[in-house]
Amino acid sequence: MTTDDFRPEKKITTFYPPQRILMGPGPSDTHPRVLAALARPTLGHLDPVFTDMMEELKGLLRYAFQTANLLTFPVSGPGSVGMEMCFVNMIVPGDKVVVCRNGVFGGRMIENVERCGGIPVVVEDKWGEPVDPQKLEDALKSNPDTKIVAFVHAETSTGVQSDAKTLCEIAKKYGCLTIMDTVTSLGGTPIYMDEWGVDAIYSGSQKCLSCPPGLSPVSFSERVANLVKGRTEKVHSWFMDINLLLGYWGSSRTYHHTAPTNSLYGLHESLVMLYEEGLEHSWARHRRNHEALKAGLKTLGIEYVVAEPYRLPQLNSVHVPAGIDEKEVRRRLLADYNLEIGAGLGDFAGKIWRFGLMGNSSKIEKVIFCLDALEHVLADLGMKVERGAAATAAHQYYAANPMPA
Ligand SMILES: *Cc1c(COP(=O)(O)O)cnc(C)c1O
């Protein structure tokens, strides 16, 4: 035996990814300013210069979530870790939790409740439809011992937005704490954490924040902080225990785990960009690009899955036109145009496409490019289209609807 026995046989050299345009359900295109930030010198995670940056980061996240919560910080891990963190800290075995499910991510919430020893009560809505507030109210009426209500604000699997404000009001009326998934909504769609009275919120870096995947901003109300402090039973996760993590993200700055310093520079930069742009401007930009894409798709006879009032501007789910091989379209877009769009998940697999217009992918030039490439591929596959119509419709929308100053 020599060490060479374990050397890969294939010659391996530096990995150079191709430059794609990411217009699927996430990740979105990382902004060049974020990529530049990621490449800056690594600091120790207890370096005072770094911890000053962490304080700024927390302030910028409070702005993004519209909250004054002191317990606001990015967790080291993807959105799924943020999700798990909420459930594992807030549930003790035997707790009843109402979970609203209208897509993939609500299903994952149920899985989390079960793994934490909680008792899930499921409020079910059809894929492609928002959570029905009446069903939530009915579930709480018949389960008055419910402790927590959990729901997804923006269901990325279907492109639906639920009425978070109303759902939170109902939860409050029945004395419940709320957990809200904002992985796809943060930065793209209005969120008012404090005004709506959300208790626990989590998001992800790779959707409307234009960062690479791997960080999950979270925020917890005072009520959650007290609940976790008052637990007699240890949180069933060492890594995600808020009480322990606070030693690092709080004022004492003691070692918990080695924070991913460079990734945090990236998140800081993306939040600086959001702060410079302004939340309202970012929401309006996402909406405007959605409307332009919609105008273009209409010329191709492509129809939306979700009814107009519940559509997410940043995630456009549409029916694949009859007789079109949806996989072949995605393959050609990627191979010939370096353009990634999303396929359907679960019940929607093979039936829909998902066009993401998130963060740095929510741009005029990308919308126009996407429509033109799609139109060409569909024409090539035999669909009758009027060449140039899709992009033209989008141009006309933009011309008639300038961005507010
Ligand atoms: C993407 C997504 C997640 C999971 O985030 P990961 O970073 O993939 O772990 C959770 N919820 C919603 C609504 C999402 O869109």
Coordinates of C-alpha atoms and ligand atoms in Angstrom, one line a residue:
M1 CA 0.0 0.0 0.0
T2 CA 1.1 3.5 -0.8
T3 CA -0.7 6.8 -0.4
D4 CA -1.1 6.8 -4.1
D5 CA -3.5 3.9 -3.8
F6 CA -6.1 6.5 -2.7
R7 CA -5.2 9.2 -5.3
P8 CA -8.1 9.7 -7.7
E9 CA -7.4 8.2 -11.1
K10 CA -9.0 11.0 -13.0
K11 CA -6.7 14.1 -13.3
I12 CA -8.2 16.8 -11.1
T13 CA -7.4 20.5 -11.4
T14 CA -9.0 23.8 -10.3
F15 CA -12.7 24.0 -10.6
Y16 CA -14.0 26.8 -12.7
P17 CA -17.8 27.0 -12.7
P18 CA -19.4 28.3 -15.9
Q19 CA -21.1 31.7 -15.6
R20 CA -24.8 30.9 -15.5
I21 CA -27.9 33.0 -15.1
L22 CA -29.9 31.6 -12.2
M23 CA -33.7 32.1 -12.6
G24 CA -35.0 29.1 -10.7
P25 CA -36.2 28.8 -7.1
G26 CA -32.8 29.6 -5.6
P27 CA -30.0 30.1 -5.4
S28 CA -30.3 33.3 -7.3
D29 CA -27.3 35.1 -9.0
T30 CA -24.8 36.2 -6.3
H31 CA -24.2 39.9 -6.7
P32 CA -20.6 40.8 -7.8
R33 CA -20.3 43.0 -4.7
V34 CA -21.1 40.0 -2.6
L35 CA -18.6 37.8 -4.5
A36 CA -15.9 40.5 -3.9
A37 CA -16.7 40.6 -0.2
L38 CA -16.4 36.8 0.1
A39 CA -12.8 37.0 -1.2
R40 CA -11.6 39.4 1.4
P41 CA -9.0 38.3 4.1
T42 CA -10.3 35.8 6.6
L43 CA -10.4 37.2 10.2
G44 CA -10.5 35.3 13.5
H45 CA -14.1 35.0 14.5
L46 CA -13.4 36.7 17.8
D47 CA -11.3 39.5 16.3
P48 CA -12.8 42.8 17.5
V49 CA -12.9 44.1 13.9
F50 CA -15.0 41.1 13.0
T51 CA -17.3 41.4 16.0
D52 CA -18.0 45.0 15.2
M53 CA -19.1 43.9 11.7
M54 CA -21.4 41.3 13.4
E55 CA -23.1 44.1 15.3
E56 CA -23.7 46.0 12.0
L57 CA -25.0 42.8 10.5
K58 CA -27.5 42.3 13.3
G59 CA -28.7 45.9 12.8
L60 CA -29.1 45.4 9.1
L61 CA -31.1 42.2 9.7
R62 CA -33.4 44.1 12.0
Y63 CA -34.1 46.5 9.2
A64 CA -34.7 43.7 6.7
F65 CA -37.2 41.9 9.1
Q66 CA -38.6 45.2 10.4
T67 CA -38.0 44.3 14.0
A68 CA -36.5 45.6 17.2
N69 CA -35.7 42.1 18.5
L70 CA -32.3 41.9 20.1
L71 CA -32.3 38.2 19.3
T72 CA -31.7 38.7 15.5
F73 CA -28.7 37.1 13.9
P74 CA -27.6 34.8 11.0
V75 CA -27.3 31.1 11.9
S76 CA -24.4 29.2 10.3
G77 CA -26.3 26.8 8.0
P78 CA -28.9 26.9 5.2
G79 CA -32.5 27.9 5.6
S80 CA -33.4 24.4 6.8
V81 CA -31.2 24.9 9.8
G82 CA -33.0 28.2 10.6
M83 CA -36.3 26.2 10.4
E84 CA -35.0 23.5 12.6
M85 CA -33.7 26.0 15.1
C86 CA -37.1 27.6 15.6
F87 CA -38.8 24.2 16.3
V88 CA -36.1 22.6 18.4
N89 CA -35.9 25.6 20.8
M90 CA -39.6 26.3 21.1
I91 CA -41.1 22.8 21.4
V92 CA -40.9 20.5 24.4
P93 CA -42.3 17.0 23.9
G94 CA -46.0 16.9 24.1
D95 CA -46.6 20.4 22.8
K96 CA -49.4 20.8 20.3
V97 CA -48.3 22.7 17.2
V98 CA -50.6 23.7 14.3
V99 CA -48.8 23.6 11.0
C100 CA -50.3 25.1 7.9
R101 CA -49.3 23.0 4.8
N102 CA -49.9 24.1 1.2
G103 CA -46.6 22.9 -0.3
V104 CA -43.3 21.2 0.3
F105 CA -42.0 23.4 3.1
G106 CA -45.1 23.2 5.3
G107 CA -44.5 19.4 5.1
R108 CA -41.0 19.8 6.4
M109 CA -42.4 21.8 9.3
I110 CA -44.6 18.9 10.3
E111 CA -41.5 16.6 10.1
N112 CA -39.7 19.0 12.5
V113 CA -42.6 19.1 15.0
E114 CA -42.6 15.3 15.1
R115 CA -38.9 15.0 15.5
C116 CA -39.1 17.4 18.4
G117 CA -41.7 15.3 20.1
G118 CA -44.5 17.7 19.4
I119 CA -48.0 16.8 18.3
P120 CA -48.7 18.3 14.9
V121 CA -52.2 19.4 14.0
V122 CA -52.2 20.0 10.2
V123 CA -54.2 22.7 8.5
E124 CA -54.2 21.5 4.9
D125 CA -54.6 23.6 1.7
K126 CA -54.2 22.6 -1.9
W127 CA -50.9 23.1 -3.6
G128 CA -51.1 26.5 -5.5
E129 CA -53.5 28.0 -2.9
P130 CA -52.7 30.2 0.1
V131 CA -53.4 29.1 3.7
D132 CA -57.0 29.6 4.4
P133 CA -57.3 31.7 7.6
Q134 CA -60.8 30.2 8.4
K135 CA -59.3 26.7 8.5
L136 CA -56.6 27.9 10.9
E137 CA -59.3 29.5 13.1
D138 CA -61.3 26.3 13.1
A139 CA -58.3 24.2 14.0
L140 CA -57.5 26.5 16.9
K141 CA -61.1 26.4 18.1
S142 CA -61.1 22.6 18.3
N143 CA -57.5 22.5 19.7
P144 CA -57.5 25.2 22.5
D145 CA -54.4 23.7 24.0
T146 CA -52.2 24.6 20.9
K147 CA -49.0 26.3 21.8
I148 CA -47.5 27.3 18.4
V149 CA -48.8 28.1 14.9
A150 CA -46.3 27.6 12.1
F151 CA -46.7 28.6 8.4
V152 CA -44.8 29.5 5.3
H153 CA -45.1 33.0 4.1
A154 CA -43.9 32.4 0.6
E155 CA -44.2 28.8 -0.6
T156 CA -41.4 28.4 -3.1
S157 CA -42.7 25.0 -4.3
T158 CA -45.9 26.6 -5.7
G159 CA -45.3 30.4 -5.9
V160 CA -48.0 31.3 -3.4
Q161 CA -48.0 34.0 -0.8
S162 CA -50.2 33.6 2.3
D163 CA -51.7 36.5 4.3
A164 CA -49.2 36.5 7.2
K165 CA -50.8 39.4 9.0
T166 CA -54.2 37.7 9.3
L167 CA -52.7 34.3 10.2
C168 CA -50.6 36.0 13.0
E169 CA -53.7 37.8 14.3
I170 CA -55.6 34.6 14.6
A171 CA -52.8 32.8 16.3
K172 CA -52.5 35.6 18.8
K173 CA -56.3 35.6 19.5
Y174 CA -55.8 32.0 20.6
G175 CA -52.8 32.7 22.7
C176 CA -50.3 31.0 20.4
L177 CA -46.7 31.8 19.5
T178 CA -46.0 32.0 15.7
I179 CA -43.2 30.6 13.5
M180 CA -43.0 32.0 10.0
D181 CA -40.8 30.8 7.1
T182 CA -39.6 33.8 5.1
V183 CA -36.8 32.1 3.2
T184 CA -38.1 33.3 -0.2
S185 CA -39.9 36.4 1.0
L186 CA -37.1 38.3 2.8
G187 CA -36.1 41.3 0.6
G188 CA -38.6 40.5 -2.2
T189 CA -42.0 41.0 -0.5
P190 CA -43.1 43.0 2.4
I191 CA -42.4 41.6 5.9
Y192 CA -43.3 43.5 9.1
M193 CA -42.2 41.2 11.8
D194 CA -43.0 43.4 14.8
E195 CA -46.2 45.0 13.4
W196 CA -47.6 41.5 12.5
G197 CA -46.5 40.1 15.9
V198 CA -44.4 37.2 14.5
D199 CA -42.5 35.4 17.3
A200 CA -40.0 33.4 15.4
I201 CA -38.8 34.0 11.8
Y202 CA -36.1 32.4 9.6
S203 CA -34.9 33.1 6.2
G204 CA -32.0 32.1 3.8
S205 CA -29.2 33.9 2.2
Q206 CA -29.5 32.6 -1.4
K207 CA -33.0 33.8 -2.5
C208 CA -33.8 37.5 -2.5
L209 CA -30.6 38.5 -0.7
S210 CA -28.3 37.6 -3.6
C211 CA -25.8 35.7 -1.5
P212 CA -24.5 32.1 -1.9
P213 CA -26.4 29.5 0.1
G214 CA -25.3 28.6 3.6
L215 CA -26.6 31.2 6.1
S216 CA -30.0 31.6 7.7
P217 CA -31.0 34.9 9.2
V218 CA -33.3 34.4 12.2
S219 CA -35.1 36.6 14.7
F220 CA -36.9 35.8 18.0
S221 CA -39.3 37.8 20.1
E222 CA -38.9 38.5 23.8
R223 CA -41.6 35.9 24.4
V224 CA -39.5 33.2 22.6
A225 CA -36.4 34.3 24.5
N226 CA -38.2 33.9 27.8
L227 CA -39.7 30.6 26.8
V228 CA -36.3 29.1 25.9
K229 CA -34.7 30.6 29.1
G230 CA -37.4 29.0 31.2
R231 CA -37.1 25.5 29.7
T232 CA -36.5 22.9 32.4
E233 CA -35.6 20.3 29.7
K234 CA -32.4 21.0 27.7
V235 CA -33.0 21.9 24.0
H236 CA -32.5 18.7 22.0
S237 CA -29.7 20.1 19.9
W238 CA -26.4 21.4 21.2
F239 CA -25.6 23.4 18.1
M240 CA -28.9 25.1 17.7
D241 CA -29.6 25.9 21.4
I242 CA -30.3 29.7 21.5
N243 CA -29.1 30.0 25.1
L244 CA -25.6 28.7 24.1
L245 CA -25.4 30.5 20.8
L246 CA -26.1 33.8 22.5
G247 CA -22.7 33.4 24.3
Y248 CA -21.2 34.2 20.8
W249 CA -23.8 36.4 19.1
G250 CA -24.6 38.3 22.4
S251 CA -22.3 40.6 24.3
S252 CA -20.0 38.1 26.0
R253 CA -18.4 36.9 22.7
T254 CA -17.3 33.5 23.9
Y255 CA -16.5 30.7 21.6
H256 CA -19.4 28.5 20.5
H257 CA -18.5 27.4 17.0
T258 CA -16.2 29.0 14.4
A259 CA -18.4 31.4 12.5
P260 CA -18.1 31.3 8.7
T261 CA -16.4 34.7 8.6
N262 CA -16.1 35.2 4.9
S263 CA -19.7 34.1 4.3
L264 CA -20.8 36.6 6.8
Y265 CA -18.9 39.4 5.0
G266 CA -21.0 38.4 2.0
L267 CA -24.3 38.6 3.9
H268 CA -23.2 41.9 5.4
E269 CA -22.5 43.3 1.9
S270 CA -25.9 42.1 0.5
L271 CA -27.7 43.7 3.5
V272 CA -25.7 46.9 2.9
M273 CA -27.0 46.8 -0.7
L274 CA -30.6 46.3 0.5
Y275 CA -30.2 49.2 3.0
E276 CA -28.8 51.4 0.2
E277 CA -31.6 50.4 -2.2
G278 CA -34.3 50.7 0.5
L279 CA -36.8 47.9 1.3
E280 CA -39.7 49.6 -0.5
H281 CA -37.7 50.0 -3.6
S282 CA -36.5 46.4 -3.5
W283 CA -40.2 45.2 -3.2
A284 CA -41.3 47.5 -6.0
R285 CA -38.4 46.2 -8.2
H286 CA -39.4 42.6 -7.6
R287 CA -43.0 43.4 -8.5
R288 CA -42.1 45.3 -11.6
N289 CA -39.9 42.6 -13.0
H290 CA -42.6 40.1 -12.2
E291 CA -45.2 42.1 -14.2
A292 CA -42.9 42.4 -17.2
L293 CA -42.2 38.6 -17.2
K294 CA -45.9 38.0 -16.9
A295 CA -46.6 40.2 -19.9
G296 CA -44.0 38.3 -21.9
L297 CA -45.2 34.8 -20.9
K298 CA -48.7 35.8 -21.9
T299 CA -47.7 36.2 -25.5
L300 CA -46.5 32.6 -25.4
G301 CA -49.9 31.5 -24.1
I302 CA -48.2 30.4 -20.8
E303 CA -50.5 30.5 -17.8
Y304 CA -49.8 30.9 -14.1
V305 CA -50.5 28.2 -11.6
V306 CA -51.6 30.6 -8.8
A307 CA -54.5 33.0 -8.8
E308 CA -53.5 36.6 -9.3
P309 CA -53.9 38.0 -5.8
Y310 CA -51.7 35.3 -4.2
R311 CA -48.8 35.3 -6.7
L312 CA -45.3 35.8 -5.5
P313 CA -43.5 38.3 -7.6
Q314 CA -40.2 36.5 -7.0
L315 CA -41.4 33.0 -7.8
N316 CA -43.4 32.6 -11.0
S317 CA -44.9 29.1 -11.3
V318 CA -46.5 28.4 -14.7
H319 CA -48.1 25.5 -16.5
V320 CA -45.9 23.8 -19.2
P321 CA -47.7 24.3 -22.6
A322 CA -49.4 21.2 -23.9
G323 CA -47.2 18.9 -26.0
I324 CA -43.9 20.5 -24.8
D325 CA -41.2 18.3 -23.3
E326 CA -40.5 20.4 -20.2
K327 CA -37.2 18.7 -19.4
E328 CA -35.9 19.3 -22.9
V329 CA -36.7 23.0 -22.6
R330 CA -34.8 23.3 -19.4
R331 CA -31.9 21.3 -20.8
R332 CA -31.6 23.6 -23.9
L333 CA -31.9 26.8 -21.8
L334 CA -29.0 25.6 -19.7
A335 CA -26.9 24.2 -22.5
D336 CA -27.4 26.9 -25.1
Y337 CA -28.1 30.0 -23.0
N338 CA -26.5 29.2 -19.6
L339 CA -29.9 29.9 -18.2
E340 CA -31.3 27.9 -15.3
I341 CA -35.0 27.8 -14.6
G342 CA -36.8 25.6 -12.1
A343 CA -38.8 22.4 -12.5
G344 CA -41.9 21.4 -10.4
L345 CA -41.6 19.6 -7.1
G346 CA -43.8 16.9 -5.6
D347 CA -47.3 17.0 -7.0
F348 CA -46.1 19.5 -9.6
A349 CA -43.1 17.6 -11.0
G350 CA -43.2 17.5 -14.8
K351 CA -46.2 19.9 -14.9
I352 CA -44.8 23.3 -14.1
W353 CA -41.8 25.6 -14.5
R354 CA -40.7 28.0 -11.8
F355 CA -39.1 31.2 -12.9
G356 CA -37.3 32.9 -10.0
L357 CA -36.9 36.7 -10.1
M358 CA -35.0 36.9 -6.8
G359 CA -32.5 39.5 -5.7
N360 CA -29.8 40.0 -8.3
S361 CA -31.8 37.8 -10.7
S362 CA -34.7 40.3 -10.6
K363 CA -33.3 42.6 -13.3
I364 CA -34.7 44.0 -16.6
E365 CA -31.9 42.6 -18.7
K366 CA -32.4 39.1 -17.3
V367 CA -36.2 39.2 -17.8
I368 CA -35.7 40.2 -21.4
F369 CA -33.0 37.6 -22.0
C370 CA -35.1 34.8 -20.4
L371 CA -38.2 35.6 -22.4
D372 CA -36.3 35.7 -25.7
A373 CA -34.4 32.5 -25.0
L374 CA -37.6 30.7 -23.9
E375 CA -39.5 31.9 -27.0
H376 CA -36.7 30.7 -29.3
V377 CA -36.5 27.2 -27.6
L378 CA -40.3 26.8 -27.7
A379 CA -40.4 27.8 -31.4
D380 CA -37.6 25.3 -32.1
L381 CA -39.6 22.6 -30.5
G382 CA -42.5 23.3 -32.8
M383 CA -44.7 25.6 -30.9
K384 CA -46.3 28.4 -32.9
V385 CA -45.0 31.7 -31.6
E386 CA -44.6 35.2 -33.0
R387 CA -40.8 35.7 -32.8
G388 CA -39.9 38.7 -30.7
A389 CA -43.3 39.2 -29.2
A390 CA -42.4 38.1 -25.6
A391 CA -39.5 40.4 -25.1
T392 CA -41.4 43.2 -26.9
A393 CA -44.3 42.8 -24.4
A394 CA -41.9 43.1 -21.5
H395 CA -40.3 46.2 -23.0
Q396 CA -43.7 47.8 -23.4
Y397 CA -44.5 47.0 -19.8
Y398 CA -41.3 48.6 -18.6
A399 CA -41.8 51.7 -20.7
A400 CA -45.3 52.2 -19.4
N401 CA -44.4 51.5 -15.8
P402 CA -41.2 53.3 -14.8
M403 CA -39.7 52.6 -11.4
P404 CA -40.7 55.2 -8.8
A405 CA -37.7 57.5 -8.1
Ligands
LIG1 C1 -35.3 27.3 0.0 C2 -36.3 27.2 1.1 C3 -36.1 26.6 2.3 C4 -34.8 25.8 2.6 O1 -33.7 26.6 2.5 P1 -32.3 25.8 2.3 O2 -31.3 26.9 2.3 O3 -32.4 25.1 1.0 O4 -32.1 24.9 3.4 C5 -37.1 26.6 3.3 N1 -38.3 27.2 3.1 C6 -38.5 27.8 1.9 C7 -39.9 28.5 1.7 C8 -37.6 27.8 0.9 O5 -37.9 28.4 -0.3

